[in-house]
Amino acid sequence: MWRYRELIPVDTRYVVSLGEGGTPLYRAEKLARWVGVKRLYLKFEGANPTGSFKDRGVCVGIAKALECGARVVACASTGNTAASVAAYSARAGVKCVLFLPEGKVAPGKLFQALLHGATVIELNCNFDEALRLVLKLCGRGCMYLLNSVNPWRLEGQKSIAYEIADVIGVPDYVVVPVGNGGNISAIWKGFRELHDLGLVGELPRMIAAQATGAAPIVKAFRAGKVTVDPVNEPETIATAIRIGNPVNAPKALKALYESRGLAEAVSDYEILEAQVAIARYEGIGVEPASATSVAVLRKLVHEGVLEPDATYVCVLTGHALKDPSVVDYLSKWVERYRCGVGDIHYILETVLRK
Ligand code: F0G
């Protein structure tokens, strides 16, 4: 992403890089047929150093922390920000304190945080309450906050737009999984900047994808509001976006209104179905939250809201290995046998006859 350093307002002497950004943009022909569109591209953010798009923003955020002399960084997280902040702060040599909702973070992400030596504080509350707490604590000045309310985070994440435009130009639509709303607003900012600089002639329409159990931004968008009514007990298998009171909702809604975009929610079943389809048709493994973008696109095309003959980019925000625990919910789709060595011929016969 540092190809675009002139557009990222940070003193590059402070940048501690792990090789963030520059992720693949795949043309997905088989998945496009399943979704019901002609041209579909997948921006695979799972290819970032810690397996999610967070690395783009955290890299810039850590540089700012170093620039202002911070010795301790902190964030509340549903998991991916925590994993990213843990890795980058290790490389930068700053202390890292993570506030996580206990029992609600996918195992791969928790492992990354612990592996990189972060101080992990598991709280008996949900993400929204953990964030409120860390905002208050960081407000006292003892720790540098790296949640996406920190605007420098978004300055890094907007590079997703630059990379898409560099490869295929400006697509008609960009579909983004939304939790706190930071990433969709960052991507929109990236496209707008390219447009303002005269580097591109069009702008895409932004589509926010959420899970039905945690969809405050979809509800606000439908009501034409600029702020959200919080969802008190957000629930979805897509733990990364299990967020009821998104801090960046005003920015996300602004991106939707300005781009004449859309917002839609899908069920956990539709999310898992899309996760499996992405993996089976294209060989790309993503975590459930990432699959919401593809699930929402398919839903809107099937309902006739979106036209098949347009160019779509779905942002796939995180890697499949982040959350192997979902295998317990995939029994409908997986083929798995347990047998004694003596039964192998019988099993093989059954398998090969299928
Ligand atoms: N997809 C994944 C895989 C995420 O981890 C997140 C956010 C999002 C989408 C939504 O991005 O919040 O900018 O709208 N994860 C945060 C975290 C909340 O703590 O890792 P957003």
mmCIF file of C-alpha atoms and ligand atoms in Angstrom:
data_model
loop_
_atom_site.group_PDB
_atom_site.id
_atom_site.type_symbol
_atom_site.label_atom_id
_atom_site.label_comp_id
_atom_site.label_asym_id
_atom_site.label_seq_id
_atom_site.Cartn_x
_atom_site.Cartn_y
_atom_site.Cartn_z
ATOM 1 C CA MET A 1 0.000 0.000 0.000
ATOM 2 C CA TRP A 2 3.042 2.271 0.361
ATOM 3 C CA ARG A 3 3.008 2.674 -3.410
ATOM 4 C CA TYR A 4 0.421 5.328 -2.547
ATOM 5 C CA ARG A 5 2.452 7.001 0.223
ATOM 6 C CA GLU A 6 1.854 10.503 -1.186
ATOM 7 C CA LEU A 7 -1.842 10.068 -0.366
ATOM 8 C CA ILE A 8 -1.325 8.661 3.146
ATOM 9 C CA PRO A 9 -0.662 11.516 5.578
ATOM 10 C CA VAL A 10 1.994 9.989 7.806
ATOM 11 C CA ASP A 11 5.705 10.590 8.351
ATOM 12 C CA THR A 12 7.082 7.426 6.749
ATOM 13 C CA ARG A 13 10.165 7.523 9.021
ATOM 14 C CA TYR A 14 7.880 6.190 11.767
ATOM 15 C CA VAL A 15 6.284 3.441 9.693
ATOM 16 C CA VAL A 16 6.947 -0.099 10.922
ATOM 17 C CA SER A 17 5.861 -2.358 8.089
ATOM 18 C CA LEU A 18 5.009 -6.030 7.869
ATOM 19 C CA GLY A 19 4.160 -5.816 4.164
ATOM 20 C CA GLU A 20 0.522 -4.709 4.559
ATOM 21 C CA GLY A 21 -1.743 -4.108 1.579
ATOM 22 C CA GLY A 22 -1.113 -5.066 -2.028
ATOM 23 C CA THR A 23 -3.690 -7.836 -1.636
ATOM 24 C CA PRO A 24 -5.030 -9.811 -4.604
ATOM 25 C CA LEU A 25 -8.113 -8.748 -6.538
ATOM 26 C CA TYR A 26 -9.532 -11.946 -8.034
ATOM 27 C CA ARG A 27 -11.963 -12.181 -10.944
ATOM 28 C CA ALA A 28 -14.517 -14.737 -9.698
ATOM 29 C CA GLU A 29 -16.369 -16.284 -12.621
ATOM 30 C CA LYS A 30 -17.914 -19.341 -10.999
ATOM 31 C CA LEU A 31 -18.955 -17.438 -7.898
ATOM 32 C CA ALA A 32 -20.401 -14.732 -10.163
ATOM 33 C CA ARG A 33 -22.759 -17.323 -11.665
ATOM 34 C CA TRP A 34 -23.823 -18.440 -8.179
ATOM 35 C CA VAL A 35 -24.419 -14.821 -7.179
ATOM 36 C CA GLY A 36 -26.194 -14.035 -10.452
ATOM 37 C CA VAL A 37 -23.961 -11.299 -11.888
ATOM 38 C CA LYS A 38 -21.716 -10.999 -14.927
ATOM 39 C CA ARG A 39 -18.593 -9.383 -13.466
ATOM 40 C CA LEU A 40 -17.559 -10.061 -9.900
ATOM 41 C CA TYR A 41 -14.189 -9.316 -8.288
ATOM 42 C CA LEU A 42 -13.039 -10.308 -4.809
ATOM 43 C CA LYS A 43 -10.597 -8.119 -2.879
ATOM 44 C CA PHE A 44 -9.023 -10.665 -0.531
ATOM 45 C CA GLU A 45 -7.911 -8.826 2.576
ATOM 46 C CA GLY A 46 -7.175 -12.121 4.305
ATOM 47 C CA ALA A 47 -3.831 -11.956 2.455
ATOM 48 C CA ASN A 48 -2.587 -9.191 4.782
ATOM 49 C CA PRO A 49 0.206 -10.040 7.273
ATOM 50 C CA THR A 50 -2.118 -10.845 10.194
ATOM 51 C CA GLY A 51 -4.973 -12.013 7.971
ATOM 52 C CA SER A 52 -7.283 -8.984 7.842
ATOM 53 C CA PHE A 53 -7.623 -5.470 6.397
ATOM 54 C CA LYS A 54 -6.907 -4.050 9.847
ATOM 55 C CA ASP A 55 -3.163 -4.175 9.100
ATOM 56 C CA ARG A 56 -3.453 -1.253 6.667
ATOM 57 C CA GLY A 57 -4.915 1.018 9.323
ATOM 58 C CA VAL A 58 -3.039 -0.293 12.324
ATOM 59 C CA CYS A 59 0.287 0.232 10.515
ATOM 60 C CA VAL A 60 -0.541 3.930 10.084
ATOM 61 C CA GLY A 61 -1.978 4.159 13.617
ATOM 62 C CA ILE A 62 1.168 2.697 15.172
ATOM 63 C CA ALA A 63 3.327 5.131 13.167
ATOM 64 C CA LYS A 64 1.281 7.998 14.654
ATOM 65 C CA ALA A 65 1.650 6.504 18.136
ATOM 66 C CA LEU A 66 5.448 6.404 17.681
ATOM 67 C CA GLU A 67 5.468 9.932 16.277
ATOM 68 C CA CYS A 68 3.721 11.304 19.367
ATOM 69 C CA GLY A 69 5.920 9.285 21.711
ATOM 70 C CA ALA A 70 3.275 6.871 23.033
ATOM 71 C CA ARG A 71 4.665 3.870 24.907
ATOM 72 C CA VAL A 72 1.417 1.942 25.322
ATOM 73 C CA VAL A 73 -1.265 1.320 22.695
ATOM 74 C CA ALA A 74 -4.724 -0.083 23.357
ATOM 75 C CA CYS A 75 -7.939 -1.142 21.686
ATOM 76 C CA ALA A 76 -11.211 -2.957 22.290
ATOM 77 C CA SER A 77 -11.819 -5.580 19.651
ATOM 78 C CA THR A 78 -13.971 -8.362 18.294
ATOM 79 C CA GLY A 79 -10.602 -9.959 17.426
ATOM 80 C CA ASN A 80 -8.993 -8.804 14.207
ATOM 81 C CA THR A 81 -7.940 -5.357 15.384
ATOM 82 C CA ALA A 82 -6.502 -7.031 18.475
ATOM 83 C CA ALA A 83 -4.457 -9.500 16.393
ATOM 84 C CA SER A 84 -3.162 -6.704 14.182
ATOM 85 C CA VAL A 85 -2.323 -4.288 17.009
ATOM 86 C CA ALA A 86 -0.567 -7.135 18.884
ATOM 87 C CA ALA A 87 1.663 -7.935 15.889
ATOM 88 C CA TYR A 88 2.508 -4.361 14.865
ATOM 89 C CA SER A 89 3.181 -3.200 18.414
ATOM 90 C CA ALA A 90 5.503 -6.190 18.899
ATOM 91 C CA ARG A 91 7.488 -5.187 15.818
ATOM 92 C CA ALA A 92 7.463 -1.518 16.835
ATOM 93 C CA GLY A 93 8.490 -2.291 20.413
ATOM 94 C CA VAL A 94 5.551 -0.656 22.192
ATOM 95 C CA LYS A 95 3.396 -2.176 24.909
ATOM 96 C CA CYS A 96 -0.041 -3.345 23.863
ATOM 97 C CA VAL A 97 -3.179 -3.746 26.002
ATOM 98 C CA LEU A 98 -6.233 -5.416 24.451
ATOM 99 C CA PHE A 99 -9.784 -5.343 25.825
ATOM 100 C CA LEU A 100 -11.781 -8.286 24.523
ATOM 101 C CA PRO A 101 -15.341 -9.472 25.144
ATOM 102 C CA GLU A 102 -14.807 -12.747 27.007
ATOM 103 C CA GLY A 103 -15.828 -15.875 25.086
ATOM 104 C CA LYS A 104 -16.804 -13.834 22.012
ATOM 105 C CA VAL A 105 -13.535 -13.689 20.096
ATOM 106 C CA ALA A 106 -12.736 -16.325 17.456
ATOM 107 C CA PRO A 107 -9.931 -18.684 18.553
ATOM 108 C CA GLY A 108 -7.453 -17.786 15.774
ATOM 109 C CA LYS A 109 -7.595 -14.101 16.698
ATOM 110 C CA LEU A 110 -7.211 -14.688 20.430
ATOM 111 C CA PHE A 111 -4.237 -16.949 19.709
ATOM 112 C CA GLN A 112 -2.567 -14.259 17.586
ATOM 113 C CA ALA A 113 -3.008 -11.659 20.345
ATOM 114 C CA LEU A 114 -1.483 -13.974 22.959
ATOM 115 C CA LEU A 115 1.288 -15.205 20.655
ATOM 116 C CA HIS A 116 2.543 -11.680 19.934
ATOM 117 C CA GLY A 117 2.778 -10.950 23.633
ATOM 118 C CA ALA A 118 -0.049 -8.452 24.112
ATOM 119 C CA THR A 119 -1.622 -7.971 27.517
ATOM 120 C CA VAL A 120 -5.076 -9.459 27.009
ATOM 121 C CA ILE A 121 -7.884 -8.346 29.304
ATOM 122 C CA GLU A 122 -11.045 -10.388 28.803
ATOM 123 C CA LEU A 123 -14.131 -8.551 30.036
ATOM 124 C CA ASN A 124 -17.488 -10.066 30.945
ATOM 125 C CA CYS A 125 -19.359 -7.755 28.593
ATOM 126 C CA ASN A 126 -19.931 -7.374 24.861
ATOM 127 C CA PHE A 127 -17.757 -5.455 22.381
ATOM 128 C CA ASP A 128 -19.802 -2.243 22.566
ATOM 129 C CA GLU A 129 -19.332 -1.989 26.336
ATOM 130 C CA ALA A 130 -15.617 -2.880 26.047
ATOM 131 C CA LEU A 131 -15.157 -0.057 23.537
ATOM 132 C CA ARG A 132 -16.966 2.429 25.753
ATOM 133 C CA LEU A 133 -14.627 1.454 28.596
ATOM 134 C CA VAL A 134 -11.434 1.736 26.553
ATOM 135 C CA LEU A 135 -12.524 5.121 25.158
ATOM 136 C CA LYS A 136 -12.873 6.375 28.713
ATOM 137 C CA LEU A 137 -9.507 4.888 29.790
ATOM 138 C CA CYS A 138 -7.634 6.278 26.772
ATOM 139 C CA GLY A 139 -9.275 9.659 27.348
ATOM 140 C CA ARG A 140 -7.104 9.917 30.499
ATOM 141 C CA GLY A 141 -4.032 9.964 28.262
ATOM 142 C CA CYS A 142 -2.272 6.867 29.598
ATOM 143 C CA MET A 143 -2.690 4.767 26.417
ATOM 144 C CA TYR A 144 -2.845 5.552 22.695
ATOM 145 C CA LEU A 145 -6.177 4.373 21.241
ATOM 146 C CA LEU A 146 -6.064 2.275 18.077
ATOM 147 C CA ASN A 147 -9.758 1.613 17.437
ATOM 148 C CA SER A 148 -11.134 3.004 14.192
ATOM 149 C CA VAL A 149 -12.447 6.132 15.956
ATOM 150 C CA ASN A 150 -8.788 7.034 15.544
ATOM 151 C CA PRO A 151 -8.942 8.735 12.110
ATOM 152 C CA TRP A 152 -5.378 7.692 11.178
ATOM 153 C CA ARG A 153 -6.581 4.086 11.010
ATOM 154 C CA LEU A 154 -8.924 5.035 8.172
ATOM 155 C CA GLU A 155 -6.152 6.875 6.318
ATOM 156 C CA GLY A 156 -4.432 3.500 5.934
ATOM 157 C CA GLN A 157 -7.571 1.544 5.084
ATOM 158 C CA LYS A 158 -8.573 3.871 2.250
ATOM 159 C CA SER A 159 -5.724 2.280 0.249
ATOM 160 C CA ILE A 160 -8.151 -0.573 -0.532
ATOM 161 C CA ALA A 161 -9.882 1.850 -2.932
ATOM 162 C CA TYR A 162 -6.596 2.889 -4.571
ATOM 163 C CA GLU A 163 -5.643 -0.730 -5.194
ATOM 164 C CA ILE A 164 -9.010 -1.621 -6.710
ATOM 165 C CA ALA A 165 -8.973 1.427 -9.002
ATOM 166 C CA ASP A 166 -5.398 0.668 -10.052
ATOM 167 C CA VAL A 167 -6.313 -2.815 -11.283
ATOM 168 C CA ILE A 168 -9.830 -2.528 -12.752
ATOM 169 C CA GLY A 169 -10.668 1.174 -12.620
ATOM 170 C CA VAL A 170 -13.785 2.197 -10.716
ATOM 171 C CA PRO A 171 -16.388 -0.587 -10.360
ATOM 172 C CA ASP A 172 -20.111 0.165 -10.323
ATOM 173 C CA TYR A 173 -20.524 -1.192 -6.791
ATOM 174 C CA VAL A 174 -18.292 -2.028 -3.824
ATOM 175 C CA VAL A 175 -19.812 -4.306 -1.170
ATOM 176 C CA VAL A 176 -18.262 -4.091 2.313
ATOM 177 C CA PRO A 177 -18.976 -6.051 5.518
ATOM 178 C CA VAL A 178 -19.827 -3.467 8.169
ATOM 179 C CA GLY A 179 -19.358 -3.543 11.940
ATOM 180 C CA ASN A 180 -18.267 -0.207 13.387
ATOM 181 C CA GLY A 181 -18.531 1.380 9.958
ATOM 182 C CA GLY A 182 -14.946 2.610 9.705
ATOM 183 C CA ASN A 183 -13.834 0.543 6.750
ATOM 184 C CA ILE A 184 -16.695 1.387 4.384
ATOM 185 C CA SER A 185 -16.185 5.099 5.089
ATOM 186 C CA ALA A 186 -12.424 4.722 4.511
ATOM 187 C CA ILE A 187 -12.907 2.976 1.157
ATOM 188 C CA TRP A 188 -15.385 5.646 0.079
ATOM 189 C CA LYS A 189 -12.902 8.355 1.098
ATOM 190 C CA GLY A 190 -10.237 6.640 -1.015
ATOM 191 C CA PHE A 191 -12.406 6.677 -4.145
ATOM 192 C CA ARG A 192 -13.484 10.265 -3.546
ATOM 193 C CA GLU A 193 -9.872 11.389 -3.263
ATOM 194 C CA LEU A 194 -8.953 9.722 -6.564
ATOM 195 C CA HIS A 195 -11.928 11.491 -8.112
ATOM 196 C CA ASP A 196 -11.044 14.888 -6.609
ATOM 197 C CA LEU A 197 -7.493 14.510 -7.933
ATOM 198 C CA GLY A 198 -8.862 13.838 -11.401
ATOM 199 C CA LEU A 199 -7.315 10.369 -11.481
ATOM 200 C CA VAL A 200 -10.675 8.656 -12.053
ATOM 201 C CA GLY A 201 -13.812 9.915 -13.726
ATOM 202 C CA GLU A 202 -16.501 7.992 -11.813
ATOM 203 C CA LEU A 203 -17.388 6.974 -8.304
ATOM 204 C CA PRO A 204 -18.734 3.602 -7.158
ATOM 205 C CA ARG A 205 -21.900 3.058 -5.163
ATOM 206 C CA MET A 206 -21.148 1.643 -1.719
ATOM 207 C CA ILE A 207 -23.142 -1.261 -0.256
ATOM 208 C CA ALA A 208 -23.060 -1.998 3.478
ATOM 209 C CA ALA A 209 -23.426 -5.678 4.405
ATOM 210 C CA GLN A 210 -24.468 -6.665 7.932
ATOM 211 C CA ALA A 211 -25.825 -9.712 9.775
ATOM 212 C CA THR A 212 -29.536 -9.556 10.664
ATOM 213 C CA GLY A 213 -28.789 -9.957 14.384
ATOM 214 C CA ALA A 214 -26.443 -6.956 14.357
ATOM 215 C CA ALA A 215 -27.716 -4.541 11.730
ATOM 216 C CA PRO A 216 -28.127 -1.051 13.251
ATOM 217 C CA ILE A 217 -26.684 0.638 10.157
ATOM 218 C CA VAL A 218 -29.095 -1.155 7.808
ATOM 219 C CA LYS A 219 -32.010 -0.034 10.007
ATOM 220 C CA ALA A 220 -30.796 3.561 10.146
ATOM 221 C CA PHE A 221 -30.239 3.641 6.383
ATOM 222 C CA ARG A 222 -33.775 2.364 5.689
ATOM 223 C CA ALA A 223 -35.178 5.061 7.958
ATOM 224 C CA GLY A 224 -33.054 7.723 6.214
ATOM 225 C CA LYS A 225 -31.342 8.599 9.500
ATOM 226 C CA VAL A 226 -27.792 9.863 10.016
ATOM 227 C CA THR A 227 -27.268 8.167 13.403
ATOM 228 C CA VAL A 228 -28.224 4.698 14.683
ATOM 229 C CA ASP A 229 -30.472 3.319 17.394
ATOM 230 C CA PRO A 230 -28.163 0.835 19.141
ATOM 231 C CA VAL A 231 -29.002 -2.889 19.102
ATOM 232 C CA ASN A 232 -28.672 -3.984 22.741
ATOM 233 C CA GLU A 233 -27.831 -7.679 22.397
ATOM 234 C CA PRO A 234 -26.213 -8.072 18.963
ATOM 235 C CA GLU A 235 -25.960 -11.717 17.896
ATOM 236 C CA THR A 236 -24.479 -13.412 14.839
ATOM 237 C CA ILE A 237 -22.101 -16.205 13.927
ATOM 238 C CA ALA A 238 -20.000 -13.507 12.240
ATOM 239 C CA THR A 239 -18.361 -12.523 15.540
ATOM 240 C CA ALA A 240 -16.121 -9.907 13.878
ATOM 241 C CA ILE A 241 -19.167 -7.740 13.174
ATOM 242 C CA ARG A 242 -21.235 -8.584 16.247
ATOM 243 C CA ILE A 243 -21.592 -4.888 17.040
ATOM 244 C CA GLY A 244 -24.748 -3.116 18.224
ATOM 245 C CA ASN A 245 -23.568 0.467 18.666
ATOM 246 C CA PRO A 246 -21.155 1.276 15.825
ATOM 247 C CA VAL A 247 -18.936 4.259 16.642
ATOM 248 C CA ASN A 248 -18.389 5.211 13.011
ATOM 249 C CA ALA A 249 -22.067 4.962 12.032
ATOM 250 C CA PRO A 250 -22.353 8.645 10.999
ATOM 251 C CA LYS A 251 -19.361 8.269 8.646
ATOM 252 C CA ALA A 252 -20.649 4.974 7.226
ATOM 253 C CA LEU A 253 -24.130 6.414 6.622
ATOM 254 C CA LYS A 254 -22.603 9.478 4.980
ATOM 255 C CA ALA A 255 -20.719 7.177 2.589
ATOM 256 C CA LEU A 256 -23.974 5.370 1.756
ATOM 257 C CA TYR A 257 -25.983 8.550 1.135
ATOM 258 C CA GLU A 258 -23.237 10.353 -0.787
ATOM 259 C CA SER A 259 -22.566 7.381 -3.060
ATOM 260 C CA ARG A 260 -26.303 6.645 -3.571
ATOM 261 C CA GLY A 261 -25.542 3.264 -2.038
ATOM 262 C CA LEU A 262 -27.502 0.539 -0.303
ATOM 263 C CA ALA A 263 -27.504 -1.387 2.974
ATOM 264 C CA GLU A 264 -28.790 -4.920 3.523
ATOM 265 C CA ALA A 265 -28.592 -7.645 6.149
ATOM 266 C CA VAL A 266 -28.410 -11.436 5.783
ATOM 267 C CA SER A 267 -29.078 -14.346 8.136
ATOM 268 C CA ASP A 268 -26.354 -16.516 9.667
ATOM 269 C CA TYR A 269 -27.431 -19.310 7.312
ATOM 270 C CA GLU A 270 -26.955 -17.089 4.258
ATOM 271 C CA ILE A 271 -23.545 -16.018 5.600
ATOM 272 C CA LEU A 272 -22.336 -19.619 6.029
ATOM 273 C CA GLU A 273 -23.737 -20.588 2.632
ATOM 274 C CA ALA A 274 -21.740 -17.743 1.020
ATOM 275 C CA GLN A 275 -18.606 -18.642 3.019
ATOM 276 C CA VAL A 276 -18.822 -22.175 1.622
ATOM 277 C CA ALA A 277 -19.537 -20.945 -1.934
ATOM 278 C CA ILE A 278 -16.500 -18.600 -1.922
ATOM 279 C CA ALA A 279 -14.327 -21.462 -0.680
ATOM 280 C CA ARG A 280 -15.706 -24.082 -3.091
ATOM 281 C CA TYR A 281 -16.028 -22.032 -6.289
ATOM 282 C CA GLU A 282 -12.897 -19.897 -5.960
ATOM 283 C CA GLY A 283 -10.569 -21.589 -3.484
ATOM 284 C CA ILE A 284 -10.594 -18.545 -1.208
ATOM 285 C CA GLY A 285 -11.056 -19.157 2.516
ATOM 286 C CA VAL A 286 -12.676 -16.334 4.463
ATOM 287 C CA GLU A 287 -14.138 -15.910 7.921
ATOM 288 C CA PRO A 288 -17.944 -15.575 8.247
ATOM 289 C CA ALA A 289 -17.995 -11.756 8.549
ATOM 290 C CA SER A 290 -16.243 -11.468 5.190
ATOM 291 C CA ALA A 291 -18.815 -13.654 3.480
ATOM 292 C CA THR A 292 -21.604 -11.187 4.327
ATOM 293 C CA SER A 293 -20.526 -9.078 1.335
ATOM 294 C CA VAL A 294 -21.136 -11.933 -1.121
ATOM 295 C CA ALA A 295 -24.329 -13.060 0.672
ATOM 296 C CA VAL A 296 -25.796 -9.540 0.562
ATOM 297 C CA LEU A 297 -24.926 -9.088 -3.113
ATOM 298 C CA ARG A 298 -26.613 -12.388 -3.977
ATOM 299 C CA LYS A 299 -29.713 -11.447 -1.991
ATOM 300 C CA LEU A 300 -30.051 -8.037 -3.658
ATOM 301 C CA VAL A 301 -29.564 -9.501 -7.145
ATOM 302 C CA HIS A 302 -32.113 -12.266 -6.513
ATOM 303 C CA GLU A 303 -34.613 -9.708 -5.240
ATOM 304 C CA GLY A 304 -34.116 -7.679 -8.420
ATOM 305 C CA VAL A 305 -32.747 -4.678 -6.521
ATOM 306 C CA LEU A 306 -29.342 -4.866 -8.241
ATOM 307 C CA GLU A 307 -28.750 -5.442 -11.935
ATOM 308 C CA PRO A 308 -26.778 -8.518 -13.100
ATOM 309 C CA ASP A 309 -24.972 -6.526 -15.774
ATOM 310 C CA ALA A 310 -22.708 -4.339 -13.638
ATOM 311 C CA THR A 311 -19.201 -4.624 -12.187
ATOM 312 C CA TYR A 312 -19.138 -5.606 -8.524
ATOM 313 C CA VAL A 313 -16.295 -5.801 -6.033
ATOM 314 C CA CYS A 314 -16.873 -7.676 -2.777
ATOM 315 C CA VAL A 315 -14.351 -6.930 -0.053
ATOM 316 C CA LEU A 316 -13.374 -10.128 1.788
ATOM 317 C CA THR A 317 -12.132 -8.708 5.056
ATOM 318 C CA GLY A 318 -10.522 -11.639 6.908
ATOM 319 C CA HIS A 319 -8.947 -15.083 6.496
ATOM 320 C CA ALA A 320 -10.748 -18.403 7.105
ATOM 321 C CA LEU A 321 -8.168 -19.536 9.681
ATOM 322 C CA LYS A 322 -9.261 -16.719 11.963
ATOM 323 C CA ASP A 323 -12.284 -18.750 12.988
ATOM 324 C CA PRO A 324 -12.022 -22.523 12.522
ATOM 325 C CA SER A 325 -14.731 -22.983 15.177
ATOM 326 C CA VAL A 326 -17.462 -22.466 12.549
ATOM 327 C CA VAL A 327 -16.740 -25.956 11.199
ATOM 328 C CA ASP A 328 -19.236 -27.120 13.869
ATOM 329 C CA TYR A 329 -21.984 -25.327 11.923
ATOM 330 C CA LEU A 330 -20.961 -26.564 8.483
ATOM 331 C CA SER A 331 -22.059 -30.207 8.835
ATOM 332 C CA LYS A 332 -24.596 -29.732 6.040
ATOM 333 C CA TRP A 333 -21.784 -28.898 3.614
ATOM 334 C CA VAL A 334 -18.752 -30.929 4.714
ATOM 335 C CA GLU A 335 -17.925 -34.475 3.746
ATOM 336 C CA ARG A 336 -16.162 -36.204 6.591
ATOM 337 C CA TYR A 337 -15.821 -39.845 7.585
ATOM 338 C CA ARG A 338 -14.361 -41.431 10.660
ATOM 339 C CA CYS A 339 -13.587 -45.103 10.224
ATOM 340 C CA GLY A 340 -11.293 -47.888 11.279
ATOM 341 C CA VAL A 341 -8.516 -48.846 8.888
ATOM 342 C CA GLY A 342 -10.345 -52.134 8.274
ATOM 343 C CA ASP A 343 -13.387 -50.280 6.869
ATOM 344 C CA ILE A 344 -11.457 -48.203 4.333
ATOM 345 C CA HIS A 345 -12.461 -50.258 1.278
ATOM 346 C CA TYR A 346 -16.130 -50.021 2.152
ATOM 347 C CA ILE A 347 -15.908 -46.240 2.740
ATOM 348 C CA LEU A 348 -13.939 -45.629 -0.467
ATOM 349 C CA GLU A 349 -16.459 -47.618 -2.473
ATOM 350 C CA THR A 350 -19.250 -45.408 -1.120
ATOM 351 C CA VAL A 351 -17.257 -42.217 -1.726
ATOM 352 C CA LEU A 352 -16.188 -43.051 -5.277
ATOM 353 C CA ARG A 353 -19.672 -44.207 -6.271
ATOM 354 C CA LYS A 354 -21.099 -40.736 -5.412
HETATM 355 N N1 F0G B 1 -14.827 -7.729 8.679
HETATM 356 C C1 F0G B 1 -13.986 -8.185 9.615
HETATM 357 C C2 F0G B 1 -13.313 -9.507 9.386
HETATM 358 C C3 F0G B 1 -13.740 -7.424 10.789
HETATM 359 O O1 F0G B 1 -12.900 -7.888 11.698
HETATM 360 C C4 F0G B 1 -14.420 -6.196 10.958
HETATM 361 C C5 F0G B 1 -14.226 -5.401 12.166
HETATM 362 C C6 F0G B 1 -15.279 -5.763 9.938
HETATM 363 C C7 F0G B 1 -15.456 -6.554 8.824
HETATM 364 C C8 F0G B 1 -16.018 -4.478 10.021
HETATM 365 O O2 F0G B 1 -15.207 -3.369 9.838
HETATM 366 O O3 F0G B 1 -15.761 -2.127 11.919
HETATM 367 O O4 F0G B 1 -14.634 -0.986 10.010
HETATM 368 O O5 F0G B 1 -17.030 -1.669 9.849
HETATM 369 N N2 F0G B 1 -13.618 -5.795 13.207
HETATM 370 C C9 F0G B 1 -13.298 -4.957 14.375
HETATM 371 C C10 F0G B 1 -12.308 -5.637 15.279
HETATM 372 C C11 F0G B 1 -14.491 -4.426 15.054
HETATM 373 O O6 F0G B 1 -12.288 -5.332 16.492
HETATM 374 O O7 F0G B 1 -11.531 -6.439 14.795
HETATM 375 P P1 F0G B 1 -15.689 -1.949 10.428
#
